[in-house]
Tab-separated table of C-alpha atoms in Angstrom:
chain	number	residue	atom	x	y	z
S	9	MET	CA	-22.289	-35.417	-3.307
S	10	ARG	CA	-24.855	-37.392	-5.414
S	11	GLU	CA	-26.989	-37.488	-1.703
S	12	VAL	CA	-26.769	-34.069	-0.612
S	13	GLY	CA	-26.918	-32.771	-4.554
S	14	GLU	CA	-24.802	-32.750	-7.135
S	15	GLY	CA	-25.852	-29.109	-7.996
S	16	ARG	CA	-25.130	-27.766	-4.567
S	17	PHE	CA	-21.362	-28.456	-4.975
S	18	SER	CA	-19.345	-25.748	-7.731
S	19	ALA	CA	-15.314	-26.487	-6.543
S	20	ALA	CA	-12.880	-29.109	-5.071
S	21	THR	CA	-10.359	-27.261	-3.212
S	22	SER	CA	-6.942	-28.354	-1.209
S	23	ASP	CA	-3.596	-27.841	-0.394
S	24	SER	CA	-0.849	-29.660	-2.976
S	25	THR	CA	0.036	-32.677	-1.379
S	26	GLY	CA	-0.467	-35.755	-3.509
S	27	ASN	CA	-2.717	-37.043	-1.626
S	28	THR	CA	-5.302	-34.567	-2.179
S	29	LYS	CA	-3.977	-32.995	-4.992
S	30	LEU	CA	-5.189	-36.690	-6.689
S	31	CYS	CA	-8.317	-36.808	-5.168
S	32	ARG	CA	-9.341	-33.255	-6.108
S	33	ARG	CA	-8.875	-34.386	-9.821
S	34	LEU	CA	-10.499	-37.471	-9.389
S	35	LEU	CA	-13.684	-35.763	-7.865
S	36	CYS	CA	-13.582	-33.240	-10.478
S	37	ALA	CA	-13.572	-36.377	-13.391
S	38	ALA	CA	-16.038	-37.452	-11.497
S	39	PHE	CA	-17.898	-34.760	-11.455
S	40	PRO	CA	-17.028	-32.342	-14.508
S	41	THR	CA	-19.362	-29.587	-13.809
S	42	LEU	CA	-16.318	-29.216	-10.504
S	43	LEU	CA	-13.823	-26.514	-10.980
S	44	ASN	CA	-10.497	-27.682	-9.584
S	45	LEU	CA	-9.265	-25.158	-7.452
S	46	PRO	CA	-5.582	-25.731	-6.224
S	47	ASP	CA	-4.777	-24.231	-2.798
S	48	PRO	CA	-5.545	-20.648	-2.890
S	49	VAL	CA	-4.717	-20.035	0.598
S	50	HIS	CA	-0.954	-20.994	-0.175
S	51	HIS	CA	-1.236	-19.155	-3.678
S	52	THR	CA	-2.337	-15.872	-1.958
S	53	ASN	CA	0.426	-16.599	1.002
S	54	LEU	CA	3.641	-16.892	-1.108
S	55	PRO	CA	3.542	-12.869	-3.030
S	56	VAL	CA	2.583	-11.167	0.508
S	57	LYS	CA	5.436	-13.675	1.852
S	58	ASN	CA	7.703	-12.156	-0.950
S	59	ILE	CA	5.938	-8.712	-0.290
S	60	CYS	CA	7.262	-8.636	3.537
S	61	ALA	CA	10.876	-10.232	3.023
S	62	LEU	CA	11.820	-6.829	1.513
S	63	LYS	CA	14.122	-5.028	3.393
S	64	PHE	CA	11.696	-1.632	2.751
S	65	PHE	CA	8.975	-3.544	5.097
S	66	GLU	CA	11.374	-4.467	7.860
S	67	GLN	CA	11.119	-1.829	10.013
S	68	VAL	CA	7.398	-1.489	9.758
S	69	ILE	CA	6.559	-4.766	10.374
S	70	SER	CA	9.212	-4.884	13.527
S	71	ASP	CA	7.012	-2.027	14.639
S	72	MET	CA	3.703	-3.485	13.666
S	73	ARG	CA	5.039	-6.619	15.607
S	74	ARG	CA	5.537	-4.675	18.718
S	75	THR	CA	2.499	-2.800	18.306
S	76	LEU	CA	0.223	-5.622	18.463
S	77	THR	CA	2.085	-7.667	21.044
S	78	PHE	CA	2.112	-4.333	23.704
S	79	PHE	CA	-2.050	-4.290	23.510
S	80	SER	CA	-2.164	-8.315	23.482
S	81	HIS	CA	-0.179	-8.127	26.577
S	82	SER	CA	-1.769	-4.780	28.181
S	83	ASP	CA	-5.631	-5.753	29.492
S	84	GLN	CA	-5.669	-1.982	30.069
S	85	ALA	CA	-4.966	-0.389	26.922
S	86	VAL	CA	-7.272	-2.807	25.415
S	87	ASN	CA	-9.855	-2.167	27.380
S	88	LEU	CA	-9.562	2.114	26.818
S	89	LEU	CA	-9.385	1.101	23.178
S	90	LEU	CA	-12.186	-0.642	23.273
S	91	GLU	CA	-13.671	2.296	25.247
S	92	ILE	CA	-12.952	5.052	22.233
S	93	ARG	CA	-13.514	2.459	19.361
S	94	LEU	CA	-17.052	1.921	20.944
S	95	GLU	CA	-17.195	6.273	21.277
S	96	MET	CA	-16.067	6.204	17.443
S	97	ASP	CA	-18.541	3.492	16.036
S	98	ILE	CA	-15.405	1.263	14.952
S	99	SER	CA	-17.022	-2.360	15.941
S	100	ARG	CA	-13.606	-4.487	15.194
S	101	GLY	CA	-10.385	-3.980	16.907
S	102	LEU	CA	-6.624	-4.767	16.791
S	103	GLU	CA	-5.944	-8.007	15.133
S	104	SER	CA	-2.667	-10.194	15.964
S	105	ILE	CA	-0.769	-11.943	13.405
S	106	GLY	CA	-2.229	-15.437	13.273
S	107	SER	CA	0.399	-18.898	13.471
S	108	THR	CA	-0.170	-19.847	10.293
S	109	ARG	CA	0.949	-17.017	8.581
S	110	PHE	CA	-1.154	-17.246	5.997
S	111	ALA	CA	-1.241	-13.720	4.460
S	112	THR	CA	-3.008	-12.910	8.202
S	113	ILE	CA	-0.058	-9.739	8.819
S	114	THR	CA	-2.296	-8.024	6.072
S	115	ILE	CA	-5.024	-8.598	8.012
S	116	SER	CA	-3.279	-7.179	11.153
S	117	ALA	CA	-1.926	-3.828	9.048
S	118	VAL	CA	-5.714	-3.214	7.940
S	119	SER	CA	-6.726	-3.776	12.042
S	120	ILE	CA	-4.185	-0.976	12.659
S	121	SER	CA	-5.604	1.116	9.773
S	122	ARG	CA	-8.868	0.775	10.827
S	123	CYS	CA	-8.755	1.474	14.607
S	124	LEU	CA	-5.662	4.636	14.334
S	125	PRO	CA	-9.036	7.151	14.198
S	126	ALA	CA	-9.456	5.010	18.088
S	127	LEU	CA	-5.845	5.637	18.457
S	128	ARG	CA	-5.291	8.825	17.474
S	129	ASP	CA	-7.800	9.978	20.008
S	130	GLY	CA	-6.837	7.622	22.720
S	131	CYS	CA	-3.144	9.318	22.589
S	132	SER	CA	-3.885	12.983	21.851
S	133	SER	CA	-6.459	13.377	24.406
S	134	GLY	CA	-4.046	11.494	26.727
S	135	ARG	CA	-6.543	8.444	27.534
S	136	LEU	CA	-3.895	5.815	25.752
S	137	VAL	CA	-0.148	6.482	26.472
S	138	ILE	CA	2.024	4.410	24.635
S	139	GLU	CA	5.620	4.563	23.534
S	140	VAL	CA	7.228	2.477	21.361
S	141	ARG	CA	11.238	2.261	20.720
S	142	LYS	CA	10.868	6.313	21.965
S	143	SER	CA	7.960	7.062	19.494
S	144	PRO	CA	4.832	7.980	20.055
S	145	VAL	CA	2.136	5.342	18.957
S	146	LEU	CA	0.978	7.728	16.108
S	147	GLU	CA	3.730	8.151	14.556
S	148	LEU	CA	4.522	4.147	14.318
S	149	LEU	CA	1.054	3.532	13.384
S	150	HIS	CA	1.156	6.000	10.671
S	151	ARG	CA	4.274	4.763	9.334
S	152	ILE	CA	2.896	1.411	9.309
S	153	LEU	CA	-0.075	2.568	7.603
S	154	MET	CA	1.578	4.826	4.854
S	155	GLN	CA	3.864	2.040	4.289
S	156	PHE	CA	2.423	-1.152	4.751
S	157	VAL	CA	-1.134	-1.082	3.824
S	158	ARG	CA	-1.155	1.324	0.747
S	159	LYS	CA	1.556	-0.938	-1.239
S	160	LEU	CA	-0.480	-4.091	-0.354
S	161	GLY	CA	-3.429	-2.338	-1.753
S	162	ASN	CA	-5.524	-1.754	1.044
């Protein structure tokens, strides 16, 4: 830090294992201007994990996972959705739930919300024909959008 310049650093963060926690404390003691920030990713993930465990979200999350899985296994659907998104100037597509699960379920829900106009257009025009559990994808995505994204404040 001294070689690069102490003023270039404002905080130290790490996970909460004993050795990294101690290192963070020692670093902040050596450089009093540093903020000692505990593991923000894990601390953010815990309440999201608890919210997602509520029975209220069980079906929504299941449907969301199936929708994302469908698109991850269908090149044709992905390419059609890409075409429609580009026509509608929606630059980012669907994002899957990460394997680390650090609240990435919210990122996935927001991606479905963001792509909803393109999905709606694709389904209503007949360009995208998708059925999930015998429910049209538009109804599925509307339920996901209303119950999940809004409850998480997005």
